[in-house]
Amino acid sequence: METQQVKTCFTITFTNDQFERAKAYVEDMRKHPNRVYWRGKDGKSDSELIIEQIAHRILSGFYNDSPFQAGKHIKRMESGVTA
């Protein structure tokens, strides 16, 4: 199977509640250093981990009650295909 890579930049919005939930999630993950969650996260700050968690939930649909709900959080997207 042939694959391609795409680098995409999203501009998202999030609520204080979403921020606090992501912060609590990252704090909980700190108690479990051997979880798969930590792969590729070496050297990242708590702020980076929190924002990554928020973006992951928005893009994965965790905050979406309907298929069109993500548009409420995603304000802009830029993509570029690399070979």
Short mmCIF file of N, CA, C and O in Angstrom, two decimals:
data_model
loop_
_atom_site.label_atom_id
_atom_site.label_comp_id
_atom_site.label_asym_id
_atom_site.label_seq_id
_atom_site.Cartn_x
_atom_site.Cartn_y
_atom_site.Cartn_z
N MET A 1 0.84 -1.17 0.00
CA MET A 1 0.00 0.00 0.00
C MET A 1 0.89 1.24 0.00
O MET A 1 1.79 1.38 0.80
N GLU A 2 0.63 2.14 -0.91
CA GLU A 2 1.40 3.38 -1.01
C GLU A 2 0.77 4.44 -0.10
O GLU A 2 -0.45 4.59 -0.05
N THR A 3 1.62 5.15 0.63
CA THR A 3 1.12 6.21 1.52
C THR A 3 1.81 7.52 1.21
O THR A 3 2.87 7.55 0.59
N GLN A 4 1.20 8.60 1.64
CA GLN A 4 1.77 9.93 1.51
C GLN A 4 1.76 10.59 2.87
O GLN A 4 0.97 10.23 3.75
N GLN A 5 2.62 11.59 3.05
CA GLN A 5 2.62 12.36 4.27
C GLN A 5 2.07 13.74 3.99
O GLN A 5 2.34 14.33 2.95
N VAL A 6 1.28 14.24 4.93
CA VAL A 6 0.72 15.58 4.82
C VAL A 6 0.99 16.28 6.15
O VAL A 6 0.67 15.75 7.21
N LYS A 7 1.58 17.46 6.08
CA LYS A 7 1.78 18.26 7.27
C LYS A 7 0.66 19.29 7.30
O LYS A 7 0.46 20.04 6.35
N THR A 8 -0.11 19.30 8.40
CA THR A 8 -1.27 20.15 8.50
C THR A 8 -1.21 20.98 9.77
O THR A 8 -0.87 20.48 10.83
N CYS A 9 -1.56 22.23 9.66
CA CYS A 9 -1.59 23.15 10.79
C CYS A 9 -3.04 23.58 11.02
O CYS A 9 -3.69 24.04 10.09
N PHE A 10 -3.55 23.40 12.25
CA PHE A 10 -4.91 23.77 12.59
C PHE A 10 -4.91 24.95 13.55
O PHE A 10 -4.08 25.02 14.45
N THR A 11 -5.84 25.85 13.38
CA THR A 11 -6.13 26.88 14.36
C THR A 11 -7.44 26.47 15.01
O THR A 11 -8.46 26.32 14.32
N ILE A 12 -7.40 26.21 16.33
CA ILE A 12 -8.58 25.72 17.03
C ILE A 12 -8.96 26.65 18.17
O ILE A 12 -8.15 27.45 18.63
N THR A 13 -10.19 26.53 18.61
CA THR A 13 -10.64 27.22 19.81
C THR A 13 -11.07 26.16 20.81
O THR A 13 -11.44 25.05 20.42
N PHE A 14 -11.00 26.50 22.09
CA PHE A 14 -11.44 25.56 23.12
C PHE A 14 -11.92 26.33 24.34
O PHE A 14 -11.56 27.48 24.54
N THR A 15 -12.73 25.67 25.14
CA THR A 15 -13.31 26.30 26.32
C THR A 15 -12.40 26.08 27.53
O THR A 15 -11.50 25.22 27.50
N ASN A 16 -12.65 26.83 28.59
CA ASN A 16 -11.91 26.62 29.84
C ASN A 16 -12.15 25.22 30.37
O ASN A 16 -11.24 24.60 30.91
N ASP A 17 -13.37 24.72 30.22
CA ASP A 17 -13.69 23.37 30.67
C ASP A 17 -12.86 22.33 29.91
O ASP A 17 -12.32 21.39 30.51
N GLN A 18 -12.75 22.50 28.60
CA GLN A 18 -11.94 21.58 27.80
C GLN A 18 -10.47 21.65 28.23
O GLN A 18 -9.80 20.62 28.32
N PHE A 19 -9.98 22.84 28.53
CA PHE A 19 -8.60 23.01 28.98
C PHE A 19 -8.39 22.30 30.32
O PHE A 19 -7.42 21.56 30.49
N GLU A 20 -9.30 22.50 31.26
CA GLU A 20 -9.16 21.88 32.58
C GLU A 20 -9.23 20.36 32.51
O GLU A 20 -8.51 19.67 33.23
N ARG A 21 -10.10 19.84 31.65
CA ARG A 21 -10.20 18.39 31.48
C ARG A 21 -8.91 17.81 30.89
O ARG A 21 -8.42 16.77 31.32
N ALA A 22 -8.34 18.50 29.90
CA ALA A 22 -7.09 18.05 29.30
C ALA A 22 -5.94 18.14 30.30
O ALA A 22 -5.09 17.25 30.36
N LYS A 23 -5.93 19.20 31.10
CA LYS A 23 -4.90 19.38 32.13
C LYS A 23 -4.97 18.24 33.14
O LYS A 23 -3.94 17.66 33.51
N ALA A 24 -6.17 17.89 33.58
CA ALA A 24 -6.36 16.79 34.53
C ALA A 24 -5.91 15.46 33.91
O ALA A 24 -5.30 14.62 34.59
N TYR A 25 -6.18 15.28 32.61
CA TYR A 25 -5.77 14.05 31.92
C TYR A 25 -4.25 13.93 31.90
O TYR A 25 -3.69 12.87 32.21
N VAL A 26 -3.56 15.02 31.57
CA VAL A 26 -2.09 15.01 31.52
C VAL A 26 -1.54 14.75 32.92
O VAL A 26 -0.59 13.96 33.09
N GLU A 27 -2.11 15.39 33.94
CA GLU A 27 -1.66 15.16 35.32
C GLU A 27 -1.85 13.69 35.71
O GLU A 27 -0.98 13.11 36.37
N ASP A 28 -2.96 13.09 35.30
CA ASP A 28 -3.19 11.67 35.58
C ASP A 28 -2.18 10.80 34.85
O ASP A 28 -1.67 9.83 35.41
N MET A 29 -1.86 11.14 33.60
CA MET A 29 -0.89 10.35 32.83
C MET A 29 0.50 10.41 33.47
O MET A 29 1.27 9.46 33.36
N ARG A 30 0.82 11.49 34.15
CA ARG A 30 2.12 11.60 34.84
C ARG A 30 2.26 10.51 35.90
O ARG A 30 3.39 10.12 36.23
N LYS A 31 1.16 10.02 36.42
CA LYS A 31 1.18 8.95 37.43
C LYS A 31 1.45 7.59 36.81
O LYS A 31 1.66 6.61 37.53
N HIS A 32 1.44 7.51 35.48
CA HIS A 32 1.60 6.24 34.76
C HIS A 32 2.66 6.39 33.67
O HIS A 32 2.34 6.40 32.48
N PRO A 33 3.93 6.51 34.05
CA PRO A 33 5.00 6.80 33.07
C PRO A 33 5.26 5.72 32.04
O PRO A 33 5.92 5.98 31.04
N ASN A 34 4.74 4.52 32.24
CA ASN A 34 5.00 3.42 31.28
C ASN A 34 3.89 3.24 30.26
O ASN A 34 3.96 2.31 29.45
N ARG A 35 2.91 4.08 30.25
CA ARG A 35 1.80 3.95 29.29
C ARG A 35 2.24 4.34 27.88
O ARG A 35 3.13 5.16 27.68
N VAL A 36 1.55 3.77 26.91
CA VAL A 36 1.81 4.05 25.50
C VAL A 36 1.65 5.55 25.22
O VAL A 36 2.31 6.11 24.34
N TYR A 37 0.82 6.21 25.99
CA TYR A 37 0.59 7.67 25.84
C TYR A 37 1.90 8.44 25.72
O TYR A 37 1.97 9.42 24.98
N TRP A 38 2.93 8.01 26.43
CA TRP A 38 4.18 8.77 26.50
C TRP A 38 5.11 8.58 25.31
O TRP A 38 6.10 9.30 25.19
N ARG A 39 4.80 7.67 24.40
CA ARG A 39 5.68 7.49 23.23
C ARG A 39 5.71 8.75 22.40
O ARG A 39 4.68 9.29 22.01
N GLY A 40 6.91 9.24 22.12
CA GLY A 40 7.08 10.43 21.28
C GLY A 40 6.82 11.74 22.00
O GLY A 40 6.78 12.79 21.37
N LYS A 41 6.68 11.70 23.31
CA LYS A 41 6.38 12.93 24.04
C LYS A 41 7.54 13.40 24.92
O LYS A 41 7.39 14.31 25.72
N ASP A 42 8.71 12.81 24.75
CA ASP A 42 9.89 13.20 25.53
C ASP A 42 10.21 14.68 25.33
O ASP A 42 10.20 15.18 24.21
N GLY A 43 10.46 15.36 26.43
CA GLY A 43 10.87 16.76 26.36
C GLY A 43 9.76 17.76 26.15
O GLY A 43 10.04 18.96 26.06
N LYS A 44 8.51 17.33 26.06
CA LYS A 44 7.41 18.28 25.85
C LYS A 44 6.96 18.86 27.18
O LYS A 44 6.91 18.17 28.20
N SER A 45 6.61 20.13 27.16
CA SER A 45 6.14 20.81 28.36
C SER A 45 4.69 20.42 28.65
O SER A 45 3.99 19.88 27.78
N ASP A 46 4.24 20.70 29.87
CA ASP A 46 2.84 20.42 30.21
C ASP A 46 1.90 21.19 29.29
O ASP A 46 0.88 20.66 28.87
N SER A 47 2.25 22.43 28.96
CA SER A 47 1.41 23.23 28.06
C SER A 47 1.26 22.56 26.71
O SER A 47 0.15 22.50 26.16
N GLU A 48 2.37 22.06 26.16
CA GLU A 48 2.31 21.37 24.87
C GLU A 48 1.44 20.11 24.96
O GLU A 48 0.64 19.84 24.06
N LEU A 49 1.60 19.36 26.03
CA LEU A 49 0.83 18.12 26.20
C LEU A 49 -0.67 18.41 26.34
O LEU A 49 -1.50 17.70 25.78
N ILE A 50 -1.00 19.47 27.05
CA ILE A 50 -2.41 19.85 27.23
C ILE A 50 -3.03 20.25 25.91
O ILE A 50 -4.12 19.79 25.55
N ILE A 51 -2.33 21.11 25.15
CA ILE A 51 -2.86 21.55 23.85
C ILE A 51 -2.97 20.38 22.88
O ILE A 51 -3.95 20.26 22.14
N GLU A 52 -1.98 19.47 22.89
CA GLU A 52 -2.06 18.27 22.05
C GLU A 52 -3.29 17.45 22.40
O GLU A 52 -3.97 16.92 21.51
N GLN A 53 -3.59 17.31 23.69
CA GLN A 53 -4.75 16.53 24.11
C GLN A 53 -6.05 17.17 23.65
O GLN A 53 -6.95 16.49 23.17
N ILE A 54 -6.13 18.50 23.77
CA ILE A 54 -7.32 19.21 23.30
C ILE A 54 -7.49 19.01 21.79
O ILE A 54 -8.57 18.67 21.31
N ALA A 55 -6.41 19.21 21.03
CA ALA A 55 -6.48 19.06 19.57
C ALA A 55 -6.86 17.62 19.20
O ALA A 55 -7.69 17.41 18.31
N HIS A 56 -6.27 16.65 19.88
CA HIS A 56 -6.60 15.25 19.60
C HIS A 56 -8.09 15.00 19.80
O HIS A 56 -8.74 14.37 18.96
N ARG A 57 -8.65 15.50 20.88
CA ARG A 57 -10.07 15.27 21.17
C ARG A 57 -10.96 15.98 20.15
O ARG A 57 -11.97 15.44 19.73
N ILE A 58 -10.59 17.20 19.75
CA ILE A 58 -11.38 17.91 18.75
C ILE A 58 -11.33 17.18 17.41
O ILE A 58 -12.36 16.91 16.80
N LEU A 59 -10.13 16.83 16.97
CA LEU A 59 -9.99 16.20 15.66
C LEU A 59 -10.53 14.77 15.63
O LEU A 59 -10.94 14.28 14.59
N SER A 60 -10.54 14.09 16.79
CA SER A 60 -11.05 12.72 16.86
C SER A 60 -12.56 12.66 17.05
O SER A 60 -13.14 11.59 17.00
N GLY A 61 -13.16 13.80 17.31
CA GLY A 61 -14.61 13.82 17.45
C GLY A 61 -15.14 13.65 18.85
O GLY A 61 -16.34 13.56 19.06
N PHE A 62 -14.25 13.61 19.86
CA PHE A 62 -14.72 13.44 21.23
C PHE A 62 -15.64 14.57 21.69
O PHE A 62 -16.49 14.39 22.53
N TYR A 63 -15.44 15.77 21.14
CA TYR A 63 -16.25 16.92 21.54
C TYR A 63 -17.40 17.17 20.58
O TYR A 63 -18.09 18.16 20.69
N ASN A 64 -17.61 16.28 19.62
CA ASN A 64 -18.58 16.52 18.57
C ASN A 64 -19.84 15.70 18.76
O ASN A 64 -19.79 14.47 18.79
N ASP A 65 -20.97 16.38 18.89
CA ASP A 65 -22.25 15.70 18.99
C ASP A 65 -22.82 15.39 17.60
O ASP A 65 -23.69 14.55 17.46
N SER A 66 -22.34 16.11 16.61
CA SER A 66 -22.79 15.88 15.24
C SER A 66 -21.58 16.00 14.32
O SER A 66 -20.57 16.57 14.70
N PRO A 67 -21.67 15.46 13.11
CA PRO A 67 -20.53 15.50 12.20
C PRO A 67 -20.05 16.91 11.88
O PRO A 67 -18.90 17.11 11.52
N PHE A 68 -20.91 17.90 12.00
CA PHE A 68 -20.54 19.27 11.64
C PHE A 68 -20.06 20.08 12.84
O PHE A 68 -19.70 21.24 12.70
N GLN A 69 -20.02 19.49 14.02
CA GLN A 69 -19.64 20.20 15.24
C GLN A 69 -18.16 20.61 15.25
O GLN A 69 -17.81 21.62 15.83
N ALA A 70 -17.28 19.84 14.63
CA ALA A 70 -15.86 20.15 14.63
C ALA A 70 -15.60 21.53 14.03
O ALA A 70 -14.68 22.22 14.45
N GLY A 71 -16.41 21.93 13.07
CA GLY A 71 -16.25 23.24 12.45
C GLY A 71 -16.36 24.38 13.44
O GLY A 71 -15.85 25.47 13.21
N LYS A 72 -17.02 24.13 14.56
CA LYS A 72 -17.15 25.14 15.60
C LYS A 72 -15.80 25.40 16.27
O LYS A 72 -15.52 26.50 16.71
N HIS A 73 -14.95 24.36 16.36
CA HIS A 73 -13.66 24.46 17.04
C HIS A 73 -12.50 24.72 16.08
O HIS A 73 -11.52 25.34 16.46
N ILE A 74 -12.60 24.22 14.85
CA ILE A 74 -11.51 24.38 13.89
C ILE A 74 -11.75 25.66 13.09
O ILE A 74 -12.68 25.75 12.32
N LYS A 75 -10.89 26.64 13.32
CA LYS A 75 -11.07 27.95 12.68
C LYS A 75 -10.32 28.06 11.36
O LYS A 75 -10.70 28.83 10.48
N ARG A 76 -9.20 27.34 11.24
CA ARG A 76 -8.40 27.44 10.03
C ARG A 76 -7.56 26.19 9.89
O ARG A 76 -7.18 25.58 10.88
N MET A 77 -7.26 25.80 8.67
CA MET A 77 -6.40 24.66 8.42
C MET A 77 -5.54 24.94 7.19
O MET A 77 -6.04 25.42 6.18
N GLU A 78 -4.25 24.66 7.30
CA GLU A 78 -3.32 24.76 6.17
C GLU A 78 -2.63 23.43 6.03
O GLU A 78 -2.19 22.84 7.02
N SER A 79 -2.51 22.93 4.81
CA SER A 79 -1.89 21.64 4.57
C SER A 79 -0.90 21.73 3.41
O SER A 79 -1.05 22.53 2.51
N GLY A 80 0.09 20.85 3.47
CA GLY A 80 1.05 20.74 2.39
C GLY A 80 1.51 19.31 2.25
O GLY A 80 1.84 18.66 3.24
N VAL A 81 1.50 18.78 1.04
CA VAL A 81 1.91 17.40 0.80
C VAL A 81 3.41 17.37 0.56
O VAL A 81 3.95 18.19 -0.18
N THR A 82 4.08 16.41 1.23
CA THR A 82 5.52 16.23 1.02
C THR A 82 5.76 14.86 0.43
O THR A 82 5.02 13.91 0.72
N ALA A 83 6.75 14.77 -0.40
CA ALA A 83 7.06 13.48 -1.04
C ALA A 83 8.05 12.70 -0.22
O ALA A 83 8.78 13.17 0.54
#
